[in-house]
Amino acid sequence: MLDFTPWDALLQRYVNDVGSVNYSAWQQESLEQLKSWLFKVESFDLPTSCPSGVQLAYWINLYNAGVIFQVLERYPIPSIFPRFFNIPNGLSFWRFFSRRILSQGRYSLNQIEHQILRQQFQEPRIHFALVCAARGCPLLRNQAYYPDTVFEQLEADALRFIQNPQKVRYDSVTHTLYCSKILKWYGKDFLRVSPSVAEYIQGYLQAEMASADEPQLAYLDYDWSLNAQ
């Protein structure tokens, strides 16, 4: 049976209300506990006939836990996208997402996100729930996703992300919509459910975006620094 309560307890213990992670304490106190839970969950053969809520909760929790585990194994690090002599290390960044989460495990972060979640579900709100340990990411929930509440949680995540001016903001003077690059990188996922990215966002910013005209889109710089406390 799937049991997300150990993961939920770890999140409540080490993640604050604004999504920052106490990696130092987690590494010292509970790294093996997380590894043990990850092994059990990753080894579970999830039937494809399971309801979508079960599958979404499983894969989102596994992704976020996998990110945390990989950071904890290497902590202290300033970012998952390191720089050497101020030059981004693209190889290290690629390996973070392409290596297996557990050395003897089955999945990489890229497999979970791109080959499973994005391909099997027309659910763009996953991009407000998957957190790759960067400050530019959505805020990490300090609770697990559960099958019976995952859709409500995703809707709350979308609302929190889009109504956060650090991620999305509308300038009524210039009629410009400034967006996180997440909405650019995964634009086609949002276009599956909306005529445009701007119209998708407007569903969450109706008061601010009262104009009937399509706004100009601009994308904010992405902060790759670690989401640490």
Coordinates of C-alpha atoms in Angstrom, one line a residue, residues 71-228:
V71 CA 20.2 17.9 -2.8
L72 CA 20.7 16.3 0.7
E73 CA 23.2 13.9 -0.7
R74 CA 25.3 16.8 -2.0
Y75 CA 24.5 19.5 0.5
P76 CA 25.9 22.1 1.1
I77 CA 25.5 23.4 -2.5
P78 CA 24.4 26.9 -3.6
S79 CA 22.3 25.7 -6.5
I80 CA 21.4 22.7 -8.6
F81 CA 22.7 24.7 -11.5
P82 CA 26.3 25.4 -10.3
R83 CA 28.6 27.9 -11.8
F84 CA 32.4 27.6 -12.2
F85 CA 34.3 30.8 -12.7
N86 CA 30.8 32.3 -13.3
I87 CA 30.1 29.9 -16.2
P88 CA 27.0 27.7 -15.8
N89 CA 27.8 24.0 -15.6
G90 CA 25.2 22.6 -17.9
L91 CA 26.5 19.1 -17.6
S92 CA 26.1 19.0 -13.9
F93 CA 22.6 20.5 -14.3
W94 CA 21.6 17.9 -16.9
R95 CA 22.9 15.0 -14.7
F96 CA 20.8 16.2 -11.7
F97 CA 17.7 15.5 -13.7
S98 CA 18.8 12.6 -15.9
R99 CA 20.5 10.3 -13.3
R100 CA 18.4 7.8 -11.4
I101 CA 17.1 9.3 -8.1
L102 CA 18.4 6.2 -6.2
S103 CA 21.6 4.6 -7.5
Q104 CA 19.8 1.2 -7.8
G105 CA 16.4 2.9 -8.6
R106 CA 14.1 2.9 -11.5
Y107 CA 13.4 6.5 -12.3
S108 CA 15.1 9.8 -13.0
L109 CA 13.5 13.2 -12.4
N110 CA 13.3 13.7 -16.2
Q111 CA 11.4 10.4 -16.7
I112 CA 8.9 11.3 -14.0
E113 CA 8.2 14.8 -15.4
H114 CA 8.5 14.5 -19.1
Q115 CA 7.8 10.8 -19.9
I116 CA 5.1 10.2 -17.3
L117 CA 3.4 13.3 -15.9
R118 CA 3.5 15.5 -19.0
Q119 CA 2.7 12.7 -21.5
Q120 CA 0.0 10.8 -19.5
F121 CA -1.9 13.7 -18.0
Q122 CA -3.3 16.9 -19.5
E123 CA -2.7 18.7 -16.3
P124 CA -0.6 21.9 -16.6
R125 CA -1.0 22.6 -12.9
I126 CA 1.7 20.1 -12.2
H127 CA 4.1 22.9 -13.1
F128 CA 3.0 24.7 -10.0
A129 CA 3.6 21.7 -7.8
L130 CA 6.9 20.2 -9.1
V131 CA 9.8 21.9 -7.2
C132 CA 13.4 21.5 -8.4
A133 CA 14.9 23.1 -5.3
A134 CA 15.3 26.6 -6.9
R135 CA 13.9 29.9 -5.6
G136 CA 12.4 30.4 -9.1
C137 CA 10.4 27.3 -8.7
P138 CA 6.9 27.2 -7.1
L139 CA 6.9 27.2 -3.4
L140 CA 7.4 23.7 -1.9
R141 CA 4.3 22.6 0.1
N142 CA 5.0 21.6 3.6
Q143 CA 2.6 18.7 3.2
A144 CA 2.3 15.7 0.9
Y145 CA -0.1 15.4 -2.0
Y146 CA -2.9 12.9 -1.3
P147 CA -5.2 11.2 -3.9
D148 CA -8.4 12.5 -2.4
T149 CA -7.2 16.1 -2.3
V150 CA -4.6 16.4 -5.1
F151 CA -6.8 18.3 -7.5
E152 CA -7.7 20.9 -4.8
Q153 CA -4.1 21.1 -3.9
L154 CA -3.0 21.7 -7.5
E155 CA -5.7 24.5 -7.9
A156 CA -4.4 26.1 -4.7
D157 CA -0.8 25.8 -6.0
A158 CA -1.8 27.5 -9.3
L159 CA -3.5 30.3 -7.4
R160 CA -0.5 30.8 -5.1
F161 CA 2.0 30.8 -7.9
I162 CA 0.1 33.1 -10.3
Q163 CA -0.9 35.6 -7.6
N164 CA 2.7 35.8 -6.3
P165 CA 4.1 39.0 -7.9
Q166 CA 7.6 37.4 -7.9
K167 CA 6.3 34.8 -10.3
V168 CA 3.6 36.6 -12.3
R169 CA 2.6 40.3 -12.4
Y170 CA 0.6 42.5 -14.7
D171 CA 1.5 46.1 -15.6
S172 CA -1.7 47.8 -16.5
V173 CA 0.2 50.9 -17.7
T174 CA 2.1 49.1 -20.4
H175 CA -0.4 46.2 -20.7
T176 CA 2.4 43.8 -20.1
L177 CA 2.1 40.4 -18.4
Y178 CA 5.4 39.5 -16.7
C179 CA 5.7 35.7 -16.2
S180 CA 7.9 33.1 -14.7
K181 CA 9.8 31.3 -17.4
I182 CA 8.0 28.2 -16.3
L183 CA 5.1 29.5 -18.4
K184 CA 7.4 29.8 -21.4
W185 CA 9.2 26.5 -21.0
Y186 CA 6.0 24.5 -20.7
G187 CA 3.8 26.8 -22.7
K188 CA 2.4 24.1 -24.9
D189 CA 1.1 22.3 -21.8
F190 CA -1.0 25.3 -20.9
L191 CA -2.2 25.6 -24.5
R192 CA -3.7 22.2 -24.2
V193 CA -6.4 23.7 -21.9
S194 CA -6.4 27.4 -22.9
P195 CA -6.3 29.4 -26.1
S196 CA -3.2 31.3 -24.9
V197 CA -0.9 31.5 -21.9
A198 CA -2.2 34.9 -21.1
E199 CA -5.8 33.7 -21.1
Y200 CA -4.8 30.9 -18.8
I201 CA -3.3 33.3 -16.3
Q202 CA -6.2 35.7 -16.6
G203 CA -8.4 33.0 -15.0
Y204 CA -6.4 33.7 -11.8
L205 CA -5.9 37.4 -12.3
Q206 CA -9.3 38.5 -13.5
A207 CA -9.4 41.8 -11.4
E208 CA -5.9 42.9 -12.5
M209 CA -6.4 41.9 -16.2
A210 CA -9.7 43.6 -16.9
S211 CA -8.8 44.6 -20.5
A212 CA -10.2 42.5 -23.3
D213 CA -7.0 42.9 -25.3
E214 CA -4.3 40.2 -25.2
P215 CA -1.4 41.6 -23.2
Q216 CA 2.2 41.6 -24.2
L217 CA 4.2 38.8 -22.6
A218 CA 7.6 39.3 -21.0
Y219 CA 9.5 36.7 -19.0
L220 CA 11.2 37.2 -15.6
D221 CA 14.7 36.1 -14.8
Y222 CA 14.8 32.7 -13.2
D223 CA 16.4 32.4 -9.8
W224 CA 18.4 29.1 -9.6
S225 CA 19.7 29.7 -6.1
L226 CA 18.8 26.9 -3.6
N227 CA 15.5 27.2 -1.8
A228 CA 17.2 26.9 1.5

